[in-house]
Amino acid sequence: MTQLSAAPVQANIPATDLVTVSRAVADLRRGEIVLVQGQVNGAVHCVAVIAAEPLSDHGLSRLGDIAGPDANPAIILPRVRAKSLGQACKDDLFIAFVSAEKSGVTAQSLAEIANPLLDLDAMPSGVPAGIWRPINMAENAAIRLAKLARLLPAVVTAPVTPEQLETLARGQNLLVLQSESINGYENASAATLRPVSEARVPLENAENAKVIAFRPDDGGQEHLAIVIDEPAKDQPVLIRLHSECFTGDLIGSLRCDCGPQLRGAIAEIAKSGKGGIILYLRQEGRGIGLVNKLRAYALQDRGFDTLDANEELGFDADERVYRPAAEMLRQLGFGKVRLLTNNPEKLSGLESWGVTVSERVPHKFPSNGHNAFYLQTKKDRAGHLF
C-alpha cells in the first residue's frame, strides 16, 4: 500500500463528539429524538429535536410529553417555505412556527407544512393558526444536523431547560449534542480521514490506475482518491475534484454534465503522460444528497433553476466542503496542484485548507440539449468559467 504521512490533529472537536454527531445523524433519520444545546452571548438554549421528514405520531407524542401540557412543539422551516405559506420573513434563513391549537397538530399536518413540493392548496390539513418567531442557536444547530442527515432541513422542537438535559438523556436514552460540535462536524471529521483500502483498478482510457479509500474516525462516508499513473510529488499535480453524482456518473443522466466531466478527466489525466489524481467526494447534489437532489429536479421541472431549487428546499446553493479533498492530497504527499475545473469556488476552497493551486485547467463539455439551462445557470449565477 502507498505510504501516507500521518494526519495531524487539527480538529477542535473531541473524537467522542464526532461519534455522537454521527450517531445523532442516524437517530434523526430513524425518526428518533435528540437533544441539542446551544449558547450565544451568554444565553443557553436547549431543545429536544425530531426531524420533520420521518416524523410519526408516536414521535410527536413523545416530543409533546417533553414540551409539557402547556406548550406546543415548534416546527422550524426554511424562509422560502414560510413565505410560500404566507409568512413574510425578513433576513432569517429559518423561522419557527408554533400552532395555536394542540389538538389539530399531527405528524401528517407538520409533514405537509414542511414539504416544499406540496403547494398550499394541495395540503389536506391546511395551515393551522399559530405564531411565527425567530429561532435560537440550538434550533439553528438542529437544522444543520438535519442537513448532515441528508433530510429536508425542517425539524420539530420542544424547549427544555439545561437542568432537564441529563434527566431526559438518562431516562429516555437520548443523545445530547452541543451546537458547536454539530456546526463543526464536517470539517473536523475530514481532519481524521485515514486510508483504509487500496487496489489497482484498470480504467477505460487509464489502465494504470489505483483507487485509495479514505474513512474518517467517526465511521462516516468514505471518500476516494483515483491515482492515475505515477504523478511526481515535486511538481504541481493535475487533479480533478469530482462530487459524487449517481445520476450522471452511473446511469448516464443528461440533466447535468457530471458523467462527461468524470470520464473526460480520467482521459485527460492519462493523456497528459504525467499522471494525476481524481478526488471522488461523497457530496451528491452539491452536498444535499441524492434524495434531495431528486426533489430539486422535481422543482426544476416546475421552472426553478438548479440553484433556486436547492434554496427552495432550504439548502444553500452549494453545501459542499473542501477539507476532505485537501486532507487526502496532504496524506498522498501533494501540496501543489493544477486543478481541472470551471468552478472558482473549488480553487478558493482548496486554498483555504493550505493547498496551492498553481493553475486552473479548463474542463468544459458541450451541452447535450437537456442540460443547456443548467450550464447557463452555472455560468451566469455561480460564476463558472466557461
CSV table of N, CA, C and O in Angstrom, one decimal, residues 214-330:
chain,number,residue,atom,x,y,z
A,214,PHE,N,-10.5,6.5,1.7
A,214,PHE,CA,-10.3,7.1,3.0
A,214,PHE,C,-11.5,7.2,3.8
A,214,PHE,O,-12.6,7.5,3.3
A,215,ARG,N,-11.4,6.9,5.1
A,215,ARG,CA,-12.6,6.8,6.0
A,215,ARG,C,-12.2,7.7,7.2
A,215,ARG,O,-11.1,7.6,7.8
A,216,PRO,N,-13.2,8.5,7.7
A,216,PRO,CA,-13.0,9.3,8.9
A,216,PRO,C,-13.1,8.4,10.2
A,216,PRO,O,-13.7,7.4,10.2
A,217,ASP,N,-12.6,8.9,11.3
A,217,ASP,CA,-12.5,8.1,12.5
A,217,ASP,C,-13.9,7.9,13.1
A,217,ASP,O,-14.1,6.9,13.8
A,218,ASP,N,-14.9,8.7,12.8
A,218,ASP,CA,-16.3,8.5,13.3
A,218,ASP,C,-17.1,7.5,12.5
A,218,ASP,O,-18.2,7.2,12.8
A,219,GLY,N,-16.4,6.9,11.5
A,219,GLY,CA,-17.1,5.9,10.7
A,219,GLY,C,-18.0,6.4,9.6
A,219,GLY,O,-18.8,5.7,9.1
A,220,GLY,N,-17.9,7.7,9.3
A,220,GLY,CA,-18.7,8.3,8.2
A,220,GLY,C,-18.4,7.8,6.8
A,220,GLY,O,-17.6,6.9,6.6
A,221,GLN,N,-18.9,8.5,5.8
A,221,GLN,CA,-18.7,8.1,4.5
A,221,GLN,C,-17.3,8.1,4.0
A,221,GLN,O,-16.5,9.0,4.4
A,222,GLU,N,-16.9,7.2,3.2
A,222,GLU,CA,-15.6,7.1,2.6
A,222,GLU,C,-15.5,8.1,1.4
A,222,GLU,O,-16.5,8.2,0.6
A,223,HIS,N,-14.4,8.7,1.2
A,223,HIS,CA,-14.0,9.5,0.0
A,223,HIS,C,-12.9,8.7,-0.7
A,223,HIS,O,-12.2,7.9,-0.1
A,224,LEU,N,-12.8,8.9,-2.0
A,224,LEU,CA,-11.9,8.1,-2.8
A,224,LEU,C,-10.9,8.9,-3.6
A,224,LEU,O,-11.2,10.0,-4.1
A,225,ALA,N,-9.7,8.4,-3.6
A,225,ALA,CA,-8.6,9.1,-4.5
A,225,ALA,C,-8.3,8.1,-5.6
A,225,ALA,O,-7.9,6.9,-5.3
A,226,ILE,N,-8.5,8.5,-6.8
A,226,ILE,CA,-8.2,7.7,-8.0
A,226,ILE,C,-6.9,8.2,-8.6
A,226,ILE,O,-6.8,9.3,-9.1
A,227,VAL,N,-5.8,7.5,-8.4
A,227,VAL,CA,-4.5,7.9,-8.8
A,227,VAL,C,-4.2,7.2,-10.1
A,227,VAL,O,-4.1,6.0,-10.2
A,228,ILE,N,-3.9,8.1,-11.1
A,228,ILE,CA,-3.6,7.6,-12.4
A,228,ILE,C,-2.1,7.7,-12.7
A,228,ILE,O,-1.5,8.8,-12.5
A,229,ASP,N,-1.5,6.6,-13.1
A,229,ASP,CA,0.0,6.6,-13.4
A,229,ASP,C,0.7,7.0,-12.1
A,229,ASP,O,0.3,6.7,-11.0
A,230,GLU,N,1.9,7.6,-12.2
A,230,GLU,CA,2.7,7.9,-11.1
A,230,GLU,C,3.1,9.4,-11.1
A,230,GLU,O,4.2,9.8,-11.5
A,231,PRO,N,2.2,10.2,-10.6
A,231,PRO,CA,2.5,11.7,-10.6
A,231,PRO,C,3.6,12.0,-9.7
A,231,PRO,O,3.7,11.5,-8.6
A,232,ALA,N,4.5,12.9,-10.2
A,232,ALA,CA,5.6,13.4,-9.4
A,232,ALA,C,5.2,14.3,-8.3
A,232,ALA,O,4.3,15.2,-8.5
A,233,LYS,N,5.8,14.1,-7.1
A,233,LYS,CA,5.4,14.9,-5.9
A,233,LYS,C,6.1,16.2,-5.8
A,233,LYS,O,5.7,17.1,-5.0
A,234,ASP,N,7.1,16.4,-6.7
A,234,ASP,CA,7.9,17.7,-6.6
A,234,ASP,C,7.4,18.7,-7.6
A,234,ASP,O,8.0,19.8,-7.8
A,235,GLN,N,6.3,18.4,-8.3
A,235,GLN,CA,5.7,19.2,-9.3
A,235,GLN,C,4.2,19.4,-9.0
A,235,GLN,O,3.6,18.5,-8.5
A,236,PRO,N,3.5,20.5,-9.5
A,236,PRO,CA,2.1,20.6,-9.3
A,236,PRO,C,1.4,19.4,-10.0
A,236,PRO,O,1.7,19.2,-11.2
A,237,VAL,N,0.5,18.7,-9.3
A,237,VAL,CA,-0.1,17.5,-9.9
A,237,VAL,C,-1.5,17.9,-10.5
A,237,VAL,O,-2.2,18.7,-9.9
A,238,LEU,N,-1.8,17.3,-11.6
A,238,LEU,CA,-3.1,17.6,-12.3
A,238,LEU,C,-4.1,16.8,-11.6
A,238,LEU,O,-4.1,15.6,-11.4
A,239,ILE,N,-5.2,17.5,-11.1
A,239,ILE,CA,-6.2,16.8,-10.3
A,239,ILE,C,-7.6,17.3,-10.7
A,239,ILE,O,-7.7,18.4,-11.4
A,240,ARG,N,-8.6,16.6,-10.4
A,240,ARG,CA,-10.0,16.9,-10.5
A,240,ARG,C,-10.7,16.6,-9.2
A,240,ARG,O,-10.6,15.5,-8.7
A,241,LEU,N,-11.4,17.6,-8.7
A,241,LEU,CA,-12.4,17.3,-7.6
A,241,LEU,C,-13.7,17.0,-8.2
A,241,LEU,O,-14.3,17.8,-8.9
A,242,HIS,N,-14.2,15.8,-8.0
A,242,HIS,CA,-15.4,15.4,-8.6
A,242,HIS,C,-16.4,15.0,-7.5
A,242,HIS,O,-16.1,14.0,-6.7
A,243,SER,N,-17.5,15.7,-7.4
A,243,SER,CA,-18.5,15.3,-6.4
A,243,SER,C,-19.4,14.2,-6.9
A,243,SER,O,-19.8,14.2,-8.1
A,244,GLU,N,-19.6,13.2,-6.1
A,244,GLU,CA,-20.4,12.0,-6.4
A,244,GLU,C,-21.7,12.4,-7.1
A,244,GLU,O,-22.4,13.4,-6.7
A,245,CYS,N,-22.0,11.8,-8.2
A,245,CYS,CA,-23.3,12.0,-8.9
A,245,CYS,C,-23.8,10.7,-9.4
A,245,CYS,O,-23.4,10.2,-10.5
A,246,PHE,N,-24.7,10.1,-8.7
A,246,PHE,CA,-25.3,8.8,-9.1
A,246,PHE,C,-25.9,8.9,-10.5
A,246,PHE,O,-25.7,8.0,-11.3
A,247,THR,N,-26.7,9.9,-10.6
A,247,THR,CA,-27.5,10.0,-11.9
A,247,THR,C,-26.6,10.2,-13.1
A,247,THR,O,-26.8,9.6,-14.1
A,248,GLY,N,-25.6,11.1,-13.0
A,248,GLY,CA,-24.7,11.4,-14.1
A,248,GLY,C,-23.6,10.4,-14.3
A,248,GLY,O,-23.3,10.0,-15.4
A,249,ASP,N,-23.0,10.0,-13.2
A,249,ASP,CA,-21.8,9.1,-13.3
A,249,ASP,C,-22.2,7.7,-13.6
A,249,ASP,O,-21.5,7.0,-14.4
A,250,LEU,N,-23.4,7.2,-13.1
A,250,LEU,CA,-23.7,5.8,-13.1
A,250,LEU,C,-24.7,5.5,-14.2
A,250,LEU,O,-24.6,4.5,-15.0
A,251,ILE,N,-25.8,6.2,-14.2
A,251,ILE,CA,-26.9,5.8,-15.1
A,251,ILE,C,-27.0,6.8,-16.3
A,251,ILE,O,-28.0,6.7,-17.1
A,252,GLY,N,-26.0,7.7,-16.5
A,252,GLY,CA,-26.0,8.5,-17.7
A,252,GLY,C,-27.0,9.6,-17.9
A,252,GLY,O,-27.5,9.9,-19.0
A,253,SER,N,-27.4,10.2,-16.8
A,253,SER,CA,-28.4,11.3,-16.8
A,253,SER,C,-27.8,12.4,-17.7
A,253,SER,O,-26.7,12.8,-17.7
A,254,LEU,N,-28.8,13.0,-18.5
A,254,LEU,CA,-28.4,14.1,-19.4
A,254,LEU,C,-28.8,15.4,-18.8
A,254,LEU,O,-28.6,16.5,-19.4
A,255,ARG,N,-29.2,15.4,-17.5
A,255,ARG,CA,-29.6,16.7,-16.9
A,255,ARG,C,-28.4,17.5,-16.4
A,255,ARG,O,-28.5,18.7,-16.1
A,256,CYS,N,-27.3,16.8,-16.3
A,256,CYS,CA,-26.0,17.5,-15.8
A,256,CYS,C,-24.9,17.1,-16.8
A,256,CYS,O,-25.1,16.4,-17.7
A,257,ASP,N,-23.7,17.6,-16.5
A,257,ASP,CA,-22.5,17.3,-17.3
A,257,ASP,C,-21.5,16.5,-16.4
A,257,ASP,O,-20.3,16.4,-16.8
A,258,CYS,N,-22.0,15.8,-15.4
A,258,CYS,CA,-21.1,15.2,-14.4
A,258,CYS,C,-20.4,13.9,-15.0
A,258,CYS,O,-19.2,13.7,-14.9
A,259,GLY,N,-21.2,13.1,-15.7
A,259,GLY,CA,-20.6,11.9,-16.3
A,259,GLY,C,-19.5,12.2,-17.3
A,259,GLY,O,-18.4,11.7,-17.2
A,260,PRO,N,-19.8,13.1,-18.3
A,260,PRO,CA,-18.7,13.5,-19.2
A,260,PRO,C,-17.5,14.2,-18.5
A,260,PRO,O,-16.3,13.9,-18.9
A,261,GLN,N,-17.8,14.9,-17.5
A,261,GLN,CA,-16.7,15.5,-16.7
A,261,GLN,C,-15.8,14.5,-16.1
A,261,GLN,O,-14.5,14.6,-16.1
A,262,LEU,N,-16.4,13.5,-15.5
A,262,LEU,CA,-15.6,12.4,-14.8
A,262,LEU,C,-14.8,11.6,-15.8
A,262,LEU,O,-13.6,11.5,-15.6
A,263,ARG,N,-15.4,11.2,-16.8
A,263,ARG,CA,-14.7,10.3,-17.8
A,263,ARG,C,-13.7,11.2,-18.6
A,263,ARG,O,-12.6,10.7,-19.0
A,264,GLY,N,-14.1,12.4,-18.8
A,264,GLY,CA,-13.1,13.3,-19.5
A,264,GLY,C,-11.9,13.6,-18.7
A,264,GLY,O,-10.8,13.7,-19.2
A,265,ALA,N,-12.1,13.7,-17.4
A,265,ALA,CA,-10.9,14.0,-16.5
A,265,ALA,C,-10.0,12.8,-16.5
A,265,ALA,O,-8.8,12.9,-16.5
A,266,ILE,N,-10.6,11.6,-16.4
A,266,ILE,CA,-9.7,10.4,-16.4
A,266,ILE,C,-8.9,10.3,-17.7
A,266,ILE,O,-7.7,10.1,-17.7
A,267,ALA,N,-9.6,10.6,-18.9
A,267,ALA,CA,-8.9,10.5,-20.1
A,267,ALA,C,-7.8,11.6,-20.2
A,267,ALA,O,-6.7,11.4,-20.7
A,268,GLU,N,-8.1,12.8,-19.8
A,268,GLU,CA,-7.1,13.9,-19.9
A,268,GLU,C,-5.9,13.7,-19.0
A,268,GLU,O,-4.8,14.0,-19.4
A,269,ILE,N,-6.1,13.2,-17.8
A,269,ILE,CA,-5.0,12.9,-16.9
A,269,ILE,C,-4.1,11.9,-17.5
A,269,ILE,O,-2.9,12.0,-17.5
A,270,ALA,N,-4.7,10.8,-18.0
A,270,ALA,CA,-3.9,9.7,-18.6
A,270,ALA,C,-3.2,10.2,-19.8
A,270,ALA,O,-2.0,9.8,-20.1
A,271,LYS,N,-3.8,11.1,-20.6
A,271,LYS,CA,-3.2,11.6,-21.9
A,271,LYS,C,-2.1,12.5,-21.6
A,271,LYS,O,-1.2,12.7,-22.4
A,272,SER,N,-2.1,13.1,-20.4
A,272,SER,CA,-1.0,14.1,-20.1
A,272,SER,C,0.4,13.5,-20.0
A,272,SER,O,1.4,14.2,-20.2
A,273,GLY,N,0.4,12.2,-19.7
A,273,GLY,CA,1.7,11.5,-19.6
A,273,GLY,C,2.4,11.7,-18.3
A,273,GLY,O,3.5,11.2,-18.0
A,274,LYS,N,1.8,12.6,-17.4
A,274,LYS,CA,2.5,12.9,-16.1
A,274,LYS,C,1.6,12.3,-14.9
A,274,LYS,O,2.1,12.5,-13.8
A,275,GLY,N,0.5,11.7,-15.2
A,275,GLY,CA,-0.3,11.2,-14.1
A,275,GLY,C,-1.1,12.3,-13.4
A,275,GLY,O,-1.0,13.5,-13.7
A,276,GLY,N,-1.9,11.9,-12.5
A,276,GLY,CA,-2.7,12.8,-11.8
A,276,GLY,C,-3.7,12.1,-10.9
A,276,GLY,O,-3.6,10.9,-10.7
A,277,ILE,N,-4.6,12.9,-10.3
A,277,ILE,CA,-5.5,12.3,-9.3
A,277,ILE,C,-6.9,12.9,-9.5
A,277,ILE,O,-7.1,14.1,-9.7
A,278,ILE,N,-7.9,12.0,-9.3
A,278,ILE,CA,-9.3,12.4,-9.2
A,278,ILE,C,-9.7,12.1,-7.8
A,278,ILE,O,-9.6,11.0,-7.3
A,279,LEU,N,-10.2,13.2,-7.1
A,279,LEU,CA,-10.7,13.0,-5.7
A,279,LEU,C,-12.2,12.9,-5.8
A,279,LEU,O,-12.9,13.9,-6.2
A,280,TYR,N,-12.7,11.7,-5.6
A,280,TYR,CA,-14.2,11.5,-5.7
A,280,TYR,C,-14.8,11.7,-4.4
A,280,TYR,O,-14.7,10.8,-3.4
A,281,LEU,N,-15.5,12.8,-4.2
A,281,LEU,CA,-16.0,13.2,-2.9
A,281,LEU,C,-17.5,12.8,-2.8
A,281,LEU,O,-18.3,13.1,-3.7
A,282,ARG,N,-17.8,12.3,-1.6
A,282,ARG,CA,-19.2,11.8,-1.4
A,282,ARG,C,-20.1,13.0,-1.0
A,282,ARG,O,-20.6,13.1,0.1
A,283,GLN,N,-20.3,13.9,-2.0
A,283,GLN,CA,-21.1,15.1,-1.7
A,283,GLN,C,-22.1,15.3,-2.9
A,283,GLN,O,-22.1,16.3,-3.6
A,284,GLU,N,-23.0,14.3,-3.0
A,284,GLU,CA,-24.0,14.2,-4.1
A,284,GLU,C,-24.9,15.5,-4.0
A,284,GLU,O,-25.3,16.0,-3.0
A,285,GLY,N,-25.2,16.0,-5.3
A,285,GLY,CA,-26.1,17.1,-5.4
A,285,GLY,C,-25.6,18.4,-4.7
A,285,GLY,O,-26.3,19.1,-4.1
A,286,ARG,N,-24.3,18.6,-4.9
A,286,ARG,CA,-23.6,19.8,-4.3
A,286,ARG,C,-23.8,19.8,-2.8
A,286,ARG,O,-24.0,20.8,-2.1
A,287,GLY,N,-23.8,18.5,-2.2
A,287,GLY,CA,-23.8,18.4,-0.8
A,287,GLY,C,-25.2,18.2,-0.1
A,287,GLY,O,-25.2,18.1,1.1
A,288,ILE,N,-26.2,18.0,-0.9
A,288,ILE,CA,-27.6,17.8,-0.3
A,288,ILE,C,-28.0,16.4,-0.3
A,288,ILE,O,-29.1,16.1,0.3
A,289,GLY,N,-27.3,15.5,-1.0
A,289,GLY,CA,-27.7,14.1,-1.0
A,289,GLY,C,-28.6,13.7,-2.2
A,289,GLY,O,-29.3,14.6,-2.8
A,290,LEU,N,-28.6,12.5,-2.5
A,290,LEU,CA,-29.3,12.0,-3.7
A,290,LEU,C,-30.9,12.3,-3.6
A,290,LEU,O,-31.5,12.7,-4.6
A,291,VAL,N,-31.5,11.9,-2.5
A,291,VAL,CA,-32.9,12.1,-2.4
A,291,VAL,C,-33.3,13.5,-2.5
A,291,VAL,O,-34.3,13.9,-3.3
A,292,ASN,N,-32.6,14.4,-1.9
A,292,ASN,CA,-32.9,15.8,-2.0
A,292,ASN,C,-32.6,16.4,-3.4
A,292,ASN,O,-33.2,17.3,-3.9
A,293,LYS,N,-31.6,15.8,-4.1
A,293,LYS,CA,-31.3,16.2,-5.5
A,293,LYS,C,-32.5,15.8,-6.4
A,293,LYS,O,-32.8,16.6,-7.3
A,294,LEU,N,-33.1,14.7,-6.2
A,294,LEU,CA,-34.2,14.3,-6.9
A,294,LEU,C,-35.4,15.3,-6.7
A,294,LEU,O,-36.2,15.6,-7.6
A,295,ARG,N,-35.5,15.7,-5.4
A,295,ARG,CA,-36.5,16.7,-5.1
A,295,ARG,C,-36.2,18.0,-5.8
A,295,ARG,O,-37.2,18.7,-6.4
A,296,ALA,N,-35.0,18.4,-5.9
A,296,ALA,CA,-34.6,19.6,-6.6
A,296,ALA,C,-34.9,19.4,-8.1
A,296,ALA,O,-35.3,20.4,-8.8
A,297,TYR,N,-34.7,18.2,-8.7
A,297,TYR,CA,-35.1,18.0,-10.1
A,297,TYR,C,-36.6,18.2,-10.3
A,297,TYR,O,-37.0,18.8,-11.3
A,298,ALA,N,-37.4,17.8,-9.3
A,298,ALA,CA,-38.8,18.0,-9.4
A,298,ALA,C,-39.2,19.5,-9.4
A,298,ALA,O,-40.1,19.9,-10.2
A,299,LEU,N,-38.5,20.2,-8.6
A,299,LEU,CA,-38.7,21.7,-8.6
A,299,LEU,C,-38.2,22.3,-9.9
A,299,LEU,O,-38.8,23.3,-10.4
A,300,GLN,N,-37.1,21.8,-10.5
A,300,GLN,CA,-36.6,22.3,-11.7
A,300,GLN,C,-37.6,22.1,-12.8
A,300,GLN,O,-37.8,22.9,-13.8
A,301,ASP,N,-38.4,21.0,-12.8
A,301,ASP,CA,-39.4,20.7,-13.8
A,301,ASP,C,-40.6,21.7,-13.6
A,301,ASP,O,-41.4,21.8,-14.5
A,302,ARG,N,-40.6,22.4,-12.5
A,302,ARG,CA,-41.7,23.4,-12.3
A,302,ARG,C,-41.1,24.8,-12.7
A,302,ARG,O,-41.9,25.8,-12.5
A,303,GLY,N,-39.9,24.9,-13.1
A,303,GLY,CA,-39.4,26.2,-13.6
A,303,GLY,C,-38.2,26.8,-12.8
A,303,GLY,O,-37.7,27.8,-13.2
A,304,PHE,N,-37.9,26.2,-11.7
A,304,PHE,CA,-36.7,26.7,-10.9
A,304,PHE,C,-35.4,26.3,-11.6
A,304,PHE,O,-35.3,25.2,-12.2
A,305,ASP,N,-34.4,27.2,-11.4
A,305,ASP,CA,-33.1,26.8,-11.9
A,305,ASP,C,-32.4,25.9,-10.9
A,305,ASP,O,-32.9,25.7,-9.7
A,306,THR,N,-31.2,25.4,-11.2
A,306,THR,CA,-30.6,24.4,-10.3
A,306,THR,C,-30.2,25.0,-8.9
A,306,THR,O,-30.2,24.3,-7.9
A,307,LEU,N,-29.9,26.3,-8.9
A,307,LEU,CA,-29.5,27.0,-7.6
A,307,LEU,C,-30.8,27.3,-6.8
A,307,LEU,O,-30.8,27.0,-5.6
A,308,ASP,N,-31.8,27.9,-7.5
A,308,ASP,CA,-33.0,28.2,-6.8
A,308,ASP,C,-33.7,27.0,-6.2
A,308,ASP,O,-34.4,27.0,-5.2
A,309,ALA,N,-33.6,25.9,-6.9
A,309,ALA,CA,-34.3,24.6,-6.5
A,309,ALA,C,-33.7,24.2,-5.2
A,309,ALA,O,-34.4,23.8,-4.2
A,310,ASN,N,-32.3,24.2,-5.0
A,310,ASN,CA,-31.7,23.9,-3.7
A,310,ASN,C,-32.2,24.8,-2.6
A,310,ASN,O,-32.5,24.4,-1.5
A,311,GLU,N,-32.2,26.1,-2.9
A,311,GLU,CA,-32.6,27.1,-1.9
A,311,GLU,C,-34.1,26.9,-1.6
A,311,GLU,O,-34.5,27.2,-0.4
A,312,GLU,N,-34.9,26.5,-2.5
A,312,GLU,CA,-36.3,26.3,-2.2
A,312,GLU,C,-36.5,25.2,-1.3
A,312,GLU,O,-37.5,25.2,-0.4
A,313,LEU,N,-35.6,24.2,-1.3
A,313,LEU,CA,-35.7,23.1,-0.4
A,313,LEU,C,-35.2,23.5,1.0
A,313,LEU,O,-35.3,22.8,2.0
A,314,GLY,N,-34.5,24.6,1.1
A,314,GLY,CA,-33.9,25.1,2.4
A,314,GLY,C,-32.4,24.9,2.5
A,314,GLY,O,-31.9,25.2,3.6
A,315,PHE,N,-31.8,24.5,1.4
A,315,PHE,CA,-30.3,24.4,1.4
A,315,PHE,C,-29.7,25.6,0.8
A,315,PHE,O,-30.3,26.4,0.2
A,316,ASP,N,-28.4,25.8,1.1
A,316,ASP,CA,-27.6,26.7,0.4
A,316,ASP,C,-27.5,26.3,-1.1
A,316,ASP,O,-27.7,25.1,-1.4
A,317,ALA,N,-27.2,27.2,-2.0
A,317,ALA,CA,-27.0,26.8,-3.4
A,317,ALA,C,-25.9,25.8,-3.5
A,317,ALA,O,-26.0,24.9,-4.4
A,318,ASP,N,-24.9,25.8,-2.7
A,318,ASP,CA,-23.8,24.8,-2.7
A,318,ASP,C,-23.4,24.5,-1.2
A,318,ASP,O,-23.0,25.4,-0.5
A,319,GLU,N,-23.6,23.3,-0.8
A,319,GLU,CA,-23.4,22.9,0.6
A,319,GLU,C,-22.0,22.1,0.7
A,319,GLU,O,-21.7,21.6,1.8
A,320,ARG,N,-21.2,22.1,-0.3
A,320,ARG,CA,-20.0,21.2,-0.2
A,320,ARG,C,-18.9,21.9,0.6
A,320,ARG,O,-18.9,23.1,0.8
A,321,VAL,N,-18.1,21.0,1.2
A,321,VAL,CA,-16.9,21.4,1.9
A,321,VAL,C,-15.7,20.8,1.2
A,321,VAL,O,-15.8,19.8,0.6
A,322,TYR,N,-14.5,21.5,1.3
A,322,TYR,CA,-13.3,21.0,0.6
A,322,TYR,C,-12.2,20.5,1.5
A,322,TYR,O,-11.1,20.2,0.9
A,323,ARG,N,-12.4,20.4,2.8
A,323,ARG,CA,-11.4,19.9,3.6
A,323,ARG,C,-11.1,18.4,3.3
A,323,ARG,O,-9.9,18.0,3.4
A,324,PRO,N,-12.1,17.6,3.0
A,324,PRO,CA,-11.7,16.2,2.7
A,324,PRO,C,-10.7,16.1,1.5
A,324,PRO,O,-9.8,15.3,1.6
A,325,ALA,N,-10.9,16.9,0.5
A,325,ALA,CA,-10.0,16.9,-0.7
A,325,ALA,C,-8.6,17.3,-0.3
A,325,ALA,O,-7.6,16.7,-0.6
A,326,ALA,N,-8.5,18.4,0.5
A,326,ALA,CA,-7.2,18.9,1.0
A,326,ALA,C,-6.5,17.9,1.8
A,326,ALA,O,-5.3,17.7,1.7
A,327,GLU,N,-7.3,17.2,2.7
A,327,GLU,CA,-6.7,16.2,3.6
A,327,GLU,C,-6.1,15.0,2.8
A,327,GLU,O,-5.1,14.5,3.1
A,328,MET,N,-6.9,14.5,1.9
A,328,MET,CA,-6.4,13.4,1.1
A,328,MET,C,-5.2,13.8,0.3
A,328,MET,O,-4.2,13.0,0.2
A,329,LEU,N,-5.2,15.0,-0.3
A,329,LEU,CA,-4.0,15.4,-1.0
A,329,LEU,C,-2.8,15.5,-0.1
A,329,LEU,O,-1.7,15.0,-0.5
A,330,ARG,N,-3.0,16.0,1.1
A,330,ARG,CA,-1.8,16.1,2.0
A,330,ARG,C,-1.3,14.7,2.4
A,330,ARG,O,-0.1,14.5,2.4
